[in-house]
Amino acid sequence: MPALSELEDAYERYVLENEDGFVDEFRERLRDFGGRPTPLQRADGLSERYGREVYLKREDLVHGGAHKLNNALGQVLLATYMGKERIIAETGAGQHGTATAMACAHLDMPCEVYMGRTDVNRQRPNVFRMRINGAEVNPVDVGRGTLKEAISETMRDWSRTVERTHYVIGSVVGPHPFPAMVRDFQAVISEEAREQVIEKTGGLPDAVVACAGGGSNTMGSFAEFVPDEDVALHAVEAGGSSLDVDEEAGVAPNSASLSTGAEGVLHGARTKLLQDSHGQIMESHSVSAGLDYAGVGPELAHLVETGRVTPATVDDEAALEAFHRLSTAEGIIPALESAHALAYLEAADERGVDLGETVVVTVSGRGDKDLETVIEETEKRGLESAPDMRVFEGGLR
Amino acid sequence: MSERIDAAFADGPAFVPYLAAGDPDYEASLAYVEALDRGGADVIELGLPFSEPIAEGPTIQGAVVRALDAGMTPERFFEFVADLDVEAPLVCMTYYNLIYQYWGSADRSEARAANASGETASEEGPRPFVERAAEVGLEGFVVPDLPAEEAAPLREACDEFGLDLIFIVAPTTRGERLQRIMDRVSGYVYVQARLGTTGARDDVSDQTGASLERLREWDVPKAVGFGIKTGEHAERIVAAGADGIIVGSALVDIVAEGHEEGRPVEETATRLEALARELAAGAERGARRRGEDAPEPEQP
């Protein structure tokens, strides 16, 4: 708690009031190191397919390949302003860990990243990227060895070392001020998108669509549009293989906490959670490791509760199809997280949801990290929309 | 407020052991808790296992996983408390979500349906949990992930049923936060001997004396925990001014070892009782040393 009070104070002074020019330095580094602003691109193939103007906010083009850098850079920079000497973080799919490792190398801060053993094994390219940027990667063996165990382990480290360490939380989750601060660092996505869409179309979009796991990309994509009440905001969650839960086994075969979760308290926030009837947190699932989390940001849960944001789910298979569709139709290989948002363009039409004439969809990251999963899952499901990967056998060896 | 907890601290230093209820299974766990009672426990902290025990180190996390795997639930926990045959007052240590959700656990499917259809399900907060706890004879709660700032509903329910709400004070807790905790705490205050999570260590932190000094004016007993595992540790902590010692991981280690090595329940229970006696005796020695070391009262 004292660490949170200290952080809240720093957040108010540096981030909200720009003390010592923090915000100016953050913006400059986002531009020069991070490669911002990212383009808002009209997707010609998708626009034709859906009979509406589809614009892609290209966060896959941020340095490191995902929106995660916006927040990691902001927090590591803030830690230097606070006089902290060491950074810790947790990571699931590895994107946040990679972004934090990059930001730490850039700002010359020692960095340790906790990652579940299961995730270490299934996200090896990101483990290498973290190590190459000089970060220590600590595998977590307890429990199922995924994101929620890594979060608990990082909190333990922080509770021992708060005086000199800052914990870079990777999403709009956890105790105050993290959800607000991470939203502010990610709000650059909607700030740019709003200006760009007005410039390109002369007005606001009818809808903004973003995928939702913990919710940092979602809140970043929505933040500046929230006051624009005519702009519909759609948060697309991972429906996994099913929306049903297995109470006995403590498993939800999805990560749809906004759509199916109940209100509860976890990791210092009251929000929507996947939990059993006793309040024990359930194991979640998604084909996208980056969406595989049992909770969601409290502000996003609130926006859903008050009706400002509409939650929706698409399942693993629809996300895989959307992954291939964008790759072949537009030449952009999206992260599996982003593929959920893209799949909603198709799903909305099927479900009779009218997204209007102009839609902005955030491509939250690029899909290089997901290629092995996609090839394996595509073969397993025999998806007809996908290219046949077998033609490369022999040719590549 | 619980008179039984007051009484436990009134008569010399209190020995407060912790075990996770249901570790490694229901029956064995009953025997283990009763062994601590025979060994001289003044108050017993019983863990109600939560799936994400973020304040615990690996030892207690292991206990939590074993207990959950063996089927421990909040309702089963209340049955466990009712089945125990112990003298010492019992305090429930758990995480807030289990307390907060208890109202809906019977009709969660209805709540979920109401949620899905956009209606707001009725919300009773922590009161039903506290009511049930009082019914089975629990005397108080420790909730490591509930900050004093958010504790009003639980505090109110505890007041209604005469239960204590114990808060943890970390070495870094200062100023207004300390005051806020003082305003809301009852029973005893759990003084964290060092930063970090629970876990037995080989040394006793010298932060303890400084931590106790900051709380000197509080008229609530100060029990020190985190890292105590021998009678000698207990002695030093009490000699440094603690009104009680809280010991968890060192006891859970005995349970874990017994489970892993397949020892008979009685043997593990005997070991627990022996360590309990050692710790309680250490605390007594510490209290005597404090008496001896204390300066003579000044003459008026």
XYZ file of C-alpha atoms in Angstrom:
697
model
C 0.000 0.000 0.000
C 2.691 2.591 0.747
C 4.125 1.712 -2.666
C 0.734 2.432 -4.221
C 0.438 5.769 -2.426
C 3.910 6.688 -3.671
C 2.962 5.642 -7.204
C -0.325 7.525 -7.070
C 1.532 10.642 -6.045
C 4.034 10.213 -8.903
C 1.209 9.506 -11.388
C -0.597 12.709 -10.399
C 2.506 14.859 -10.510
C 4.298 13.565 -13.587
C 1.584 12.050 -15.786
C -1.377 14.307 -15.010
C 0.481 17.557 -14.317
C 3.551 17.080 -16.542
C 5.931 17.927 -13.701
C 9.565 18.181 -14.843
C 8.337 17.787 -18.432
C 7.598 14.063 -17.988
C 4.825 13.970 -20.580
C 6.926 15.868 -23.121
C 9.779 13.406 -22.717
C 7.378 10.445 -22.913
C 5.884 11.758 -26.166
C 9.286 12.399 -27.665
C 10.507 8.909 -26.818
C 7.275 7.365 -28.131
C 7.921 9.169 -31.402
C 11.644 8.591 -31.831
C 12.118 5.215 -30.139
C 8.586 3.847 -30.460
C 7.847 4.872 -34.039
C 4.648 6.803 -33.377
C 2.270 7.919 -34.710
C 1.172 4.649 -36.245
C -0.897 4.859 -39.440
C -4.656 4.549 -39.726
C -4.958 2.500 -42.869
C -8.032 1.949 -45.020
C -8.355 -1.821 -45.524
C -9.489 -2.057 -49.130
C -10.158 -5.797 -49.198
C -12.127 -5.817 -45.964
C -14.032 -2.648 -46.898
C -15.216 -4.336 -50.053
C -16.065 -7.584 -48.288
C -18.194 -5.930 -45.598
C -19.628 -3.080 -47.668
C -18.410 -0.454 -45.193
C -15.306 1.636 -44.705
C -12.922 -0.398 -42.561
C -9.920 1.406 -41.106
C -7.113 -0.372 -39.299
C -5.216 1.338 -36.481
C -1.814 -0.205 -37.030
C -0.387 -0.799 -33.532
C 1.448 -3.766 -35.038
C 3.826 -1.161 -36.430
C 4.882 0.169 -33.019
C 8.467 -0.752 -32.153
C 8.453 -4.304 -30.808
C 5.343 -5.205 -32.772
C 2.537 -4.376 -30.360
C 0.794 -1.580 -28.472
C 2.437 -2.898 -25.294
C 5.402 -0.549 -25.725
C 3.239 2.551 -25.099
C 2.617 1.491 -21.516
C 5.974 -0.153 -20.804
C 7.869 2.921 -21.968
C 5.600 5.187 -19.924
C 6.015 3.194 -16.721
C 9.756 2.591 -17.003
C 10.275 6.289 -17.686
C 8.071 7.135 -14.695
C 10.171 4.784 -12.557
C 13.296 6.727 -13.498
C 11.557 9.982 -12.484
C 10.653 8.320 -9.169
C 14.245 7.324 -8.533
C 13.594 3.580 -8.679
C 16.560 1.350 -9.457
C 14.997 -1.835 -10.723
C 12.034 -2.960 -12.844
C 9.997 -6.143 -12.538
C 7.160 -7.307 -14.739
C 5.117 -10.381 -15.494
C 4.195 -11.649 -18.911
C 1.872 -14.223 -20.432
C 2.326 -14.333 -24.190
C 5.578 -12.451 -23.798
C 4.612 -9.217 -25.568
C 4.484 -7.156 -22.395
C 7.707 -8.703 -21.102
C 9.393 -7.954 -24.403
C 8.147 -4.358 -24.426
C 9.305 -3.863 -20.842
C 12.723 -5.381 -21.575
C 13.085 -3.050 -24.574
C 12.036 0.010 -22.585
C 14.483 -0.944 -19.810
C 17.362 -1.408 -22.240
C 16.463 1.935 -23.821
C 16.391 3.713 -20.437
C 19.242 1.712 -18.858
C 17.250 0.023 -16.072
C 17.843 -3.522 -14.763
C 14.807 -5.709 -15.547
C 13.445 -9.041 -14.328
C 10.419 -10.667 -15.917
C 8.341 -13.447 -14.351
C 6.756 -15.864 -16.793
C 4.886 -19.115 -16.185
C 6.851 -22.202 -17.190
C 4.100 -23.246 -19.625
C 4.280 -19.863 -21.332
C 8.098 -19.954 -21.413
C 7.816 -23.183 -23.360
C 5.126 -21.995 -25.798
C 6.430 -18.458 -26.413
C 10.137 -19.079 -26.884
C 10.823 -16.320 -29.451
C 9.697 -13.706 -26.938
C 11.827 -15.280 -24.200
C 14.836 -14.879 -26.493
C 13.904 -11.299 -27.284
C 13.744 -10.437 -23.573
C 17.091 -12.092 -22.892
C 18.724 -10.379 -25.867
C 17.535 -7.028 -24.503
C 19.297 -7.863 -21.260
C 16.347 -8.838 -19.044
C 16.359 -11.773 -16.641
C 13.488 -14.176 -17.272
C 12.321 -16.048 -14.169
C 10.160 -19.098 -14.984
C 7.321 -19.706 -12.501
C 6.631 -23.361 -11.772
C 3.707 -23.159 -9.346
C 0.134 -23.912 -10.388
C -0.504 -24.275 -14.089
C 2.501 -22.077 -14.849
C 0.683 -19.338 -16.771
C -0.075 -15.647 -16.440
C -1.977 -15.581 -13.155
C 0.760 -17.496 -11.347
C 3.335 -15.120 -12.851
C 1.309 -12.138 -11.563
C 1.228 -13.551 -8.034
C 4.970 -14.210 -8.133
C 5.709 -10.670 -9.326
C 3.534 -9.234 -6.549
C 5.559 -11.252 -4.049
C 8.827 -9.890 -5.409
C 7.393 -6.372 -5.268
C 6.242 -6.767 -1.671
C 9.845 -7.628 -0.696
C 11.540 -4.924 -2.733
C 9.098 -1.995 -3.056
C 11.529 0.579 -1.818
C 13.773 0.392 -4.875
C 11.652 -1.519 -7.405
C 8.798 -0.544 -9.712
C 6.374 -3.213 -10.909
C 5.297 -2.547 -14.494
C 1.797 -4.007 -14.685
C 1.018 -4.866 -18.290
C -2.650 -4.001 -18.503
C -5.391 -1.810 -17.056
C -5.706 -4.192 -14.096
C -4.508 -4.340 -10.496
C -4.894 -1.735 -7.767
C -5.280 2.003 -8.298
C -3.513 3.906 -9.860
C -2.472 1.190 -12.348
C -5.752 0.939 -14.325
C -5.956 4.715 -14.791
C -2.258 5.166 -15.472
C -2.025 2.357 -18.023
C -5.136 3.725 -19.775
C -3.499 7.139 -19.982
C -0.322 5.702 -21.500
C -2.365 3.702 -24.028
C -4.814 6.511 -24.808
C -2.344 7.669 -27.471
C -3.950 4.983 -29.687
C -7.393 6.594 -29.707
C -5.983 10.099 -29.621
C -4.190 9.461 -32.910
C -6.988 7.357 -34.399
C -9.573 10.053 -33.675
C -7.541 12.749 -35.405
C -6.641 10.462 -38.305
C -10.172 9.270 -38.989
C -11.466 12.848 -38.997
C -8.700 13.809 -41.378
C -9.447 10.908 -43.722
C -13.238 10.846 -43.657
C -14.212 14.269 -42.409
C -15.960 12.897 -39.339
C -16.050 10.439 -36.489
C -16.417 6.701 -37.138
C -19.671 4.898 -36.409
C -17.898 2.207 -34.427
C -14.562 1.328 -32.868
C -13.730 -2.338 -32.396
C -10.912 -3.669 -30.198
C -10.061 -6.997 -28.637
C -10.256 -7.319 -24.847
C -8.126 -9.487 -22.612
C -6.942 -7.523 -19.590
C -8.125 -4.482 -21.519
C -5.136 -2.184 -22.120
C -5.530 -2.174 -25.888
C -9.289 -1.851 -25.460
C -9.106 1.123 -23.111
C -6.367 2.686 -25.252
C -8.516 2.323 -28.366
C -11.671 3.641 -26.676
C -10.459 6.321 -24.231
C -10.688 9.390 -26.483
C -13.948 8.176 -28.068
C -15.790 7.609 -24.793
C -17.233 11.174 -24.734
C -18.331 10.814 -28.404
C -21.614 9.161 -27.648
C -22.485 8.534 -31.287
C -19.449 6.301 -31.673
C -20.314 2.706 -30.737
C -17.555 0.914 -28.831
C -17.262 -2.869 -29.160
C -14.968 -4.915 -26.885
C -14.354 -8.353 -28.336
C -13.409 -11.113 -25.923
C -12.009 -14.563 -26.436
C -14.906 -17.011 -26.549
C -12.352 -19.838 -26.602
C -13.855 -23.198 -27.420
C -17.091 -22.615 -25.504
C -18.839 -20.133 -23.218
C -19.881 -22.900 -20.836
C -17.870 -23.458 -17.697
C -16.830 -26.607 -15.878
C -17.395 -25.658 -12.240
C -16.116 -28.983 -10.935
C -12.792 -28.687 -12.705
C -12.570 -24.935 -12.040
C -12.092 -24.292 -15.743
C -13.665 -21.782 -18.106
C -12.823 -22.747 -21.708
C -12.864 -19.028 -22.621
C -11.496 -15.718 -21.364
C -14.775 -13.817 -21.585
C -14.931 -12.157 -18.180
C -16.892 -9.110 -19.443
C -19.512 -11.277 -21.102
C -19.807 -14.150 -18.643
C -17.911 -13.223 -15.466
C -19.292 -12.067 -12.140
C -18.181 -9.146 -10.043
C -15.432 -9.937 -7.582
C -12.165 -8.793 -6.041
C -8.779 -9.881 -7.369
C -5.261 -8.441 -7.430
C -6.428 -5.270 -5.711
C -9.385 -4.378 -7.914
C -13.134 -4.965 -7.921
C -14.078 -6.025 -11.419
C -15.585 -8.823 -13.512
C -13.907 -12.188 -13.000
C -14.177 -15.748 -14.175
C -14.865 -17.486 -10.891
C -16.695 -20.480 -9.550
C -19.717 -20.338 -7.271
C -17.437 -20.062 -4.208
C -15.413 -17.142 -5.531
C -12.345 -19.201 -6.483
C -10.718 -17.888 -9.652
C -11.045 -20.177 -12.666
C -8.487 -21.197 -15.208
C -9.284 -19.377 -18.453
C -8.559 -20.371 -22.036
C -7.970 -18.795 -25.411
C -6.083 -19.820 -28.527
C -4.447 -16.421 -27.987
C -2.191 -16.581 -24.922
C -2.359 -12.786 -24.702
C -6.101 -12.827 -23.955
C -5.897 -15.752 -21.534
C -6.646 -13.991 -18.223
C -9.498 -14.514 -15.732
C -10.081 -10.819 -15.044
C -10.459 -7.556 -16.919
C -9.784 -3.893 -16.169
C -12.266 -2.362 -13.691
C -12.928 0.747 -15.809
C -13.764 -1.385 -18.828
C -16.077 -3.515 -16.677
C -17.713 -0.279 -15.530
C -18.150 1.023 -19.092
C -19.828 -2.260 -19.993
C -22.024 -2.081 -16.899
C -23.178 1.425 -17.758
C -23.852 0.453 -21.363
C -21.210 2.646 -22.998
C -19.202 -0.337 -24.244
C -20.789 -3.391 -25.841
C -19.068 -6.687 -25.055
C -19.024 -9.530 -27.566
C -17.244 -12.828 -27.971
C -15.780 -14.678 -30.916
C -14.457 -18.194 -30.597
C -11.007 -19.616 -31.326
C -11.999 -20.811 -34.778
C -13.462 -17.479 -35.892
C -10.301 -15.744 -34.699
C -8.123 -18.142 -36.698
C -10.211 -17.544 -39.798
C -9.889 -13.787 -39.339
C -6.142 -14.212 -38.897
C -5.889 -15.851 -42.315
C -8.350 -13.427 -43.892
C -6.334 -10.346 -42.955
C -3.071 -12.023 -43.902
C -4.236 -12.953 -47.408
C -6.590 -10.038 -48.100
C -4.452 -7.193 -46.777
C -0.908 -8.511 -46.404
C -0.920 -7.913 -42.648
C -0.274 -10.820 -40.282
C -2.135 -9.854 -37.088
C -1.583 -11.073 -33.556
C -4.167 -13.669 -32.536
C -5.452 -11.112 -30.008
C -6.149 -8.644 -32.825
C -7.672 -11.421 -34.927
C -10.522 -11.541 -32.400
C -11.375 -7.905 -33.114
C -11.158 -8.539 -36.865
C -13.365 -11.626 -36.556
C -16.073 -9.427 -35.098
C -16.487 -7.655 -38.457
C -17.715 -10.982 -39.799
C -19.576 -12.003 -36.637
C -21.415 -8.683 -36.330
C -22.812 -9.095 -39.840
C -23.902 -12.657 -39.053
C -25.518 -11.556 -35.796
C -27.295 -8.608 -37.405
C -25.298 -6.008 -35.471
C -24.935 -2.923 -37.642
C -21.474 -1.423 -37.312
C -22.409 1.514 -39.520
C -20.575 3.003 -42.483
C -17.167 3.647 -40.952
C -15.410 1.276 -38.551
C -12.033 1.590 -36.892
C -10.479 -1.726 -35.825
C -7.317 -1.803 -33.770
C -4.671 -4.238 -34.937
C -3.081 -4.413 -31.498
C 0.005 -6.335 -32.558
C 1.656 -8.364 -35.240
C 1.338 -12.109 -35.431
C 4.900 -13.376 -35.834
C 4.839 -14.665 -32.265
C 1.696 -16.703 -33.008
C 2.763 -18.439 -36.209
C 3.500 -21.825 -34.640
C 0.176 -21.822 -32.788
C -1.689 -20.766 -35.919
C -0.127 -23.444 -38.114
C -0.800 -26.145 -35.528
C -4.381 -25.051 -34.799
C -5.201 -24.511 -38.469
C -4.073 -28.033 -39.364
C -5.904 -29.517 -36.413
C -9.159 -27.877 -37.444
C -8.732 -28.301 -41.191
C -9.762 -24.690 -41.817
C -10.676 -24.340 -45.466
C -10.043 -20.615 -45.579
C -6.355 -21.101 -44.777
C -3.516 -21.807 -47.160
C -2.279 -25.400 -47.094
C 0.957 -25.249 -45.139
C 2.011 -28.718 -46.259
C 3.122 -27.489 -49.682
C 6.196 -26.115 -47.968
C 7.294 -29.488 -46.637
C 10.660 -30.372 -48.076
C 10.930 -26.986 -49.679
C 11.979 -25.461 -46.397
C 14.211 -28.275 -45.270
C -15.292 -7.423 19.932
C -14.271 -10.914 20.874
C -13.760 -11.281 24.600
C -12.001 -14.596 24.022
C -9.301 -12.946 21.906
C -8.902 -10.179 24.481
C -8.495 -12.845 27.149
C -5.914 -14.722 25.067
C -3.634 -11.677 25.073
C -4.426 -10.530 28.614
C -2.436 -13.227 30.352
C 1.146 -13.140 29.059
C 2.420 -13.364 25.471
C 0.089 -15.083 23.014
C 1.246 -17.891 20.754
C -0.765 -17.707 17.500
C -0.141 -20.616 15.110
C -1.524 -20.814 11.551
C -2.549 -23.809 9.454
C -4.527 -23.977 6.226
C -7.812 -25.756 6.913
C -8.071 -29.000 4.978
C -4.328 -29.433 4.345
C -3.603 -32.084 3.187
C -7.149 -33.402 3.777
C -10.092 -32.711 6.055
C -9.558 -35.398 8.718
C -5.798 -35.024 9.050
C -6.165 -31.273 9.218
C -8.611 -31.554 12.136
C -5.997 -33.625 14.005
C -3.255 -31.102 13.223
C -5.188 -28.077 14.425
C -6.143 -29.904 17.604
C -2.456 -30.772 18.152
C -1.582 -27.053 18.061
C -4.280 -26.431 20.629
C -2.786 -29.070 22.946
C 0.652 -27.569 22.323
C -0.388 -24.281 23.900
C -1.959 -22.153 21.171
C -3.631 -19.043 22.604
C -5.358 -18.095 19.326
C -5.382 -20.200 16.128
C -5.391 -18.635 12.670
C -7.125 -20.978 10.246
C -6.556 -20.395 6.552
C -9.573 -20.635 4.261
C -7.818 -21.450 0.968
C -8.141 -19.034 -1.980
C -6.930 -19.870 -5.480
C -4.694 -16.758 -5.736
C -2.910 -16.399 -2.384
C -0.771 -13.413 -3.362
C 0.436 -12.564 0.140
C 1.808 -16.043 0.786
C 5.188 -17.519 0.058
C 5.648 -20.917 -1.599
C 5.172 -22.898 1.670
C 1.650 -21.689 2.429
C 0.762 -21.566 -1.236
C 1.554 -25.288 -1.331
C -0.774 -25.850 1.618
C -3.531 -23.900 -0.107
C -3.196 -25.952 -3.277
C -3.322 -29.253 -1.320
C -6.397 -28.139 0.610
C -8.218 -26.951 -2.512
C -7.357 -30.174 -4.331
C -8.802 -32.073 -1.385
C -12.100 -30.221 -1.824
C -12.006 -27.357 0.672
C -14.716 -24.746 0.073
C -16.047 -21.895 2.245
C -19.011 -23.970 3.395
C -16.797 -26.971 4.115
C -14.530 -24.612 6.059
C -17.410 -23.628 8.325
C -18.174 -27.313 8.901
C -14.495 -27.824 9.691
C -14.594 -25.098 12.330
C -17.722 -26.615 13.835
C -16.076 -30.069 13.907
C -12.932 -28.858 15.695
C -12.512 -29.659 19.358
C -10.206 -26.884 20.586
C -9.927 -24.462 23.508
C -8.257 -21.581 21.678
C -10.341 -18.934 19.905
C -10.227 -19.235 16.108
C -9.537 -16.538 13.532
C -10.212 -17.038 9.818
C -7.446 -15.914 7.472
C -8.590 -15.595 3.877
C -8.881 -13.309 0.843
C -11.685 -10.869 0.297
C -13.269 -12.414 -2.782
C -14.388 -15.485 -0.830
C -15.996 -13.284 1.829
C -17.541 -10.993 -0.773
C -18.953 -13.851 -2.869
C -20.422 -15.956 -0.092
C -23.864 -14.345 -0.380
C -24.226 -15.545 -3.914
C -22.622 -18.965 -3.714
C -25.945 -20.734 -3.262
C -27.634 -19.080 -6.186
C -24.726 -18.118 -8.386
C -26.448 -19.478 -11.473
C -29.340 -17.089 -10.838
C -26.902 -14.253 -10.286
C -25.149 -15.146 -13.512
C -28.439 -15.222 -15.399
C -29.390 -11.837 -13.958
C -25.976 -10.573 -14.983
C -26.320 -11.877 -18.532
C -29.803 -10.415 -18.964
C -28.580 -7.033 -17.784
C -30.428 -7.013 -14.456
C -28.325 -6.261 -11.444
C -28.204 -9.170 -9.075
C -28.879 -8.349 -5.442
C -25.748 -7.785 -3.444
C -25.358 -8.384 0.237
C -21.611 -7.967 0.565
C -19.692 -9.563 3.426
C -22.511 -9.811 5.979
C -23.728 -13.372 5.207
C -20.170 -14.705 5.511
C -19.649 -12.988 8.851
C -23.001 -14.180 10.125
C -22.142 -17.775 9.241
C -18.673 -17.396 10.785
C -20.203 -16.173 14.037
C -22.652 -19.069 13.969
C -19.844 -21.682 13.905
C -17.885 -19.849 16.595
C -15.138 -17.986 14.740
C -13.850 -14.921 16.585
C -12.329 -12.781 13.862
C -10.725 -12.329 10.450
C -7.399 -11.517 8.842
C -7.825 -10.492 5.176
C -4.425 -9.684 3.650
C -5.754 -8.246 0.382
C -8.343 -5.938 1.989
C -6.927 -2.458 2.590
C -8.284 -0.526 5.593
C -9.652 2.057 3.125
C -12.054 -0.526 1.665
C -12.883 -2.349 4.884
C -15.995 -0.469 6.054
C -18.599 -3.100 5.026
C -16.654 -5.943 6.652
C -15.941 -3.828 9.742
C -19.653 -3.095 10.100
C -20.607 -6.747 9.793
C -17.923 -7.709 12.332
C -19.260 -5.105 14.748
C -22.772 -6.441 14.321
C -21.756 -9.986 15.234
C -19.042 -9.140 17.765
C -16.108 -10.395 15.706
C -12.628 -8.909 15.412
C -11.035 -7.556 12.240
C -7.275 -7.854 12.362
C -5.057 -5.840 10.020
C -1.493 -6.413 8.939
C 0.969 -3.552 9.405
C 4.038 -3.715 7.149
C 7.405 -2.115 7.954
C 6.623 0.422 5.208
C 3.187 1.407 6.595
C 3.352 4.995 7.815
C 1.458 8.209 8.468
C -2.201 8.398 7.512
C -2.402 4.729 6.577
C -1.200 3.714 10.008
C -3.856 5.950 11.542
C -6.556 4.482 9.291
C -5.616 0.972 10.339
C -5.598 1.994 13.994
C -9.138 3.345 13.597
C -10.424 0.059 12.167
C -8.420 -2.711 13.839
C -9.644 -4.834 16.723
C -8.518 -7.996 18.508
C -4.846 -7.640 17.726
C -2.673 -6.071 15.070
C -0.572 -8.375 12.892
C 2.873 -6.800 12.733
C 4.816 -7.951 9.703
C 8.383 -8.521 10.857
C 9.866 -7.865 7.436
C 8.946 -6.925 3.886
C 7.825 -9.663 1.566
C 5.597 -12.679 1.867
C 5.192 -15.349 4.540
C 7.941 -17.921 4.978
C 10.164 -19.352 7.701
C 13.658 -17.854 7.786
C 16.787 -18.488 9.777
C 17.037 -15.037 11.244
C 14.691 -12.668 12.986
C 14.561 -9.289 11.357
C 15.798 -6.369 13.389
C 13.005 -4.363 11.753
C 10.761 -5.854 14.436
C 11.836 -3.514 17.223
C 11.404 -0.456 15.029
C 7.996 -1.678 13.817
C 6.784 -2.184 17.389
C 8.075 1.202 18.445
C 5.862 2.906 15.835
C 2.782 1.192 17.315
C 3.661 1.749 20.957
C 0.725 4.089 21.582
C -1.895 1.677 20.212
C -3.948 0.044 22.901
C -4.403 -3.176 20.942
C -2.067 -6.179 21.333
C 0.764 -6.437 18.791
C 1.421 -9.913 17.416
C 4.500 -10.284 15.234
C 4.614 -12.699 12.321
C 6.589 -13.576 9.139
C 9.683 -15.700 9.514
C 9.447 -17.088 13.068
C 10.307 -20.766 13.277
C 12.059 -21.610 16.551
C 11.548 -21.070 20.264
C 14.585 -18.842 20.248
C 13.047 -16.603 17.532
C 9.871 -16.423 19.607
C 11.865 -15.467 22.694
C 13.698 -12.644 20.912
C 10.550 -11.246 19.335
C 8.664 -11.162 22.624
C 11.689 -9.773 24.454
C 11.699 -6.988 21.835
C 8.205 -6.019 22.994
C 5.718 -8.140 21.023
C 2.500 -9.147 22.796
C 2.306 -12.287 20.715
C 3.943 -14.300 17.936
C 2.303 -15.644 14.787
C 3.832 -18.754 13.221
C 2.642 -20.288 9.957
C 5.205 -21.572 7.486
C 7.329 -23.505 10.026
C 4.222 -25.477 11.038
C 2.976 -25.898 7.472
C 6.422 -27.316 6.611
C 5.805 -30.144 9.089
C 2.428 -30.886 7.500
C 3.954 -30.827 3.998
C 6.819 -33.110 5.005
C 4.475 -35.567 6.692
C 2.297 -35.622 3.586
C 5.180 -36.061 1.157
C 6.841 -38.779 3.207
C 3.578 -40.591 3.918
C 3.901 -40.358 7.718
C 0.987 -41.441 9.894
C -1.250 -38.536 10.904
C -0.497 -39.132 14.594
C 3.245 -38.767 14.023
C 2.855 -35.442 12.211
C 0.431 -34.281 14.905
C 3.006 -35.115 17.593
C 5.668 -33.115 15.761
C 3.305 -30.149 15.454
C 2.485 -30.322 19.138
C 6.187 -30.437 20.039
C 7.045 -27.373 17.936
C 4.008 -25.577 19.351
C 5.295 -26.229 22.891
C 8.757 -24.993 21.949
C 7.361 -21.782 20.436
C 4.974 -21.116 23.334
C 7.798 -21.712 25.846
C 10.092 -19.399 23.874
C 7.466 -16.668 24.022
C 7.174 -17.139 27.811
C 10.960 -16.857 28.206
C 10.898 -13.695 26.109
C 8.279 -12.165 28.403
C 10.379 -12.985 31.490
C 13.507 -11.537 29.864
C 11.617 -8.384 29.087
C 10.648 -8.162 32.742
C 14.271 -8.623 33.808
C 15.719 -6.218 31.242
C 13.185 -3.510 31.946
C 14.486 -0.539 33.922
C 13.255 -0.166 37.474
C 10.204 2.062 37.683
C 11.135 5.559 38.797
C 10.135 6.526 42.298
C 7.406 9.153 42.417
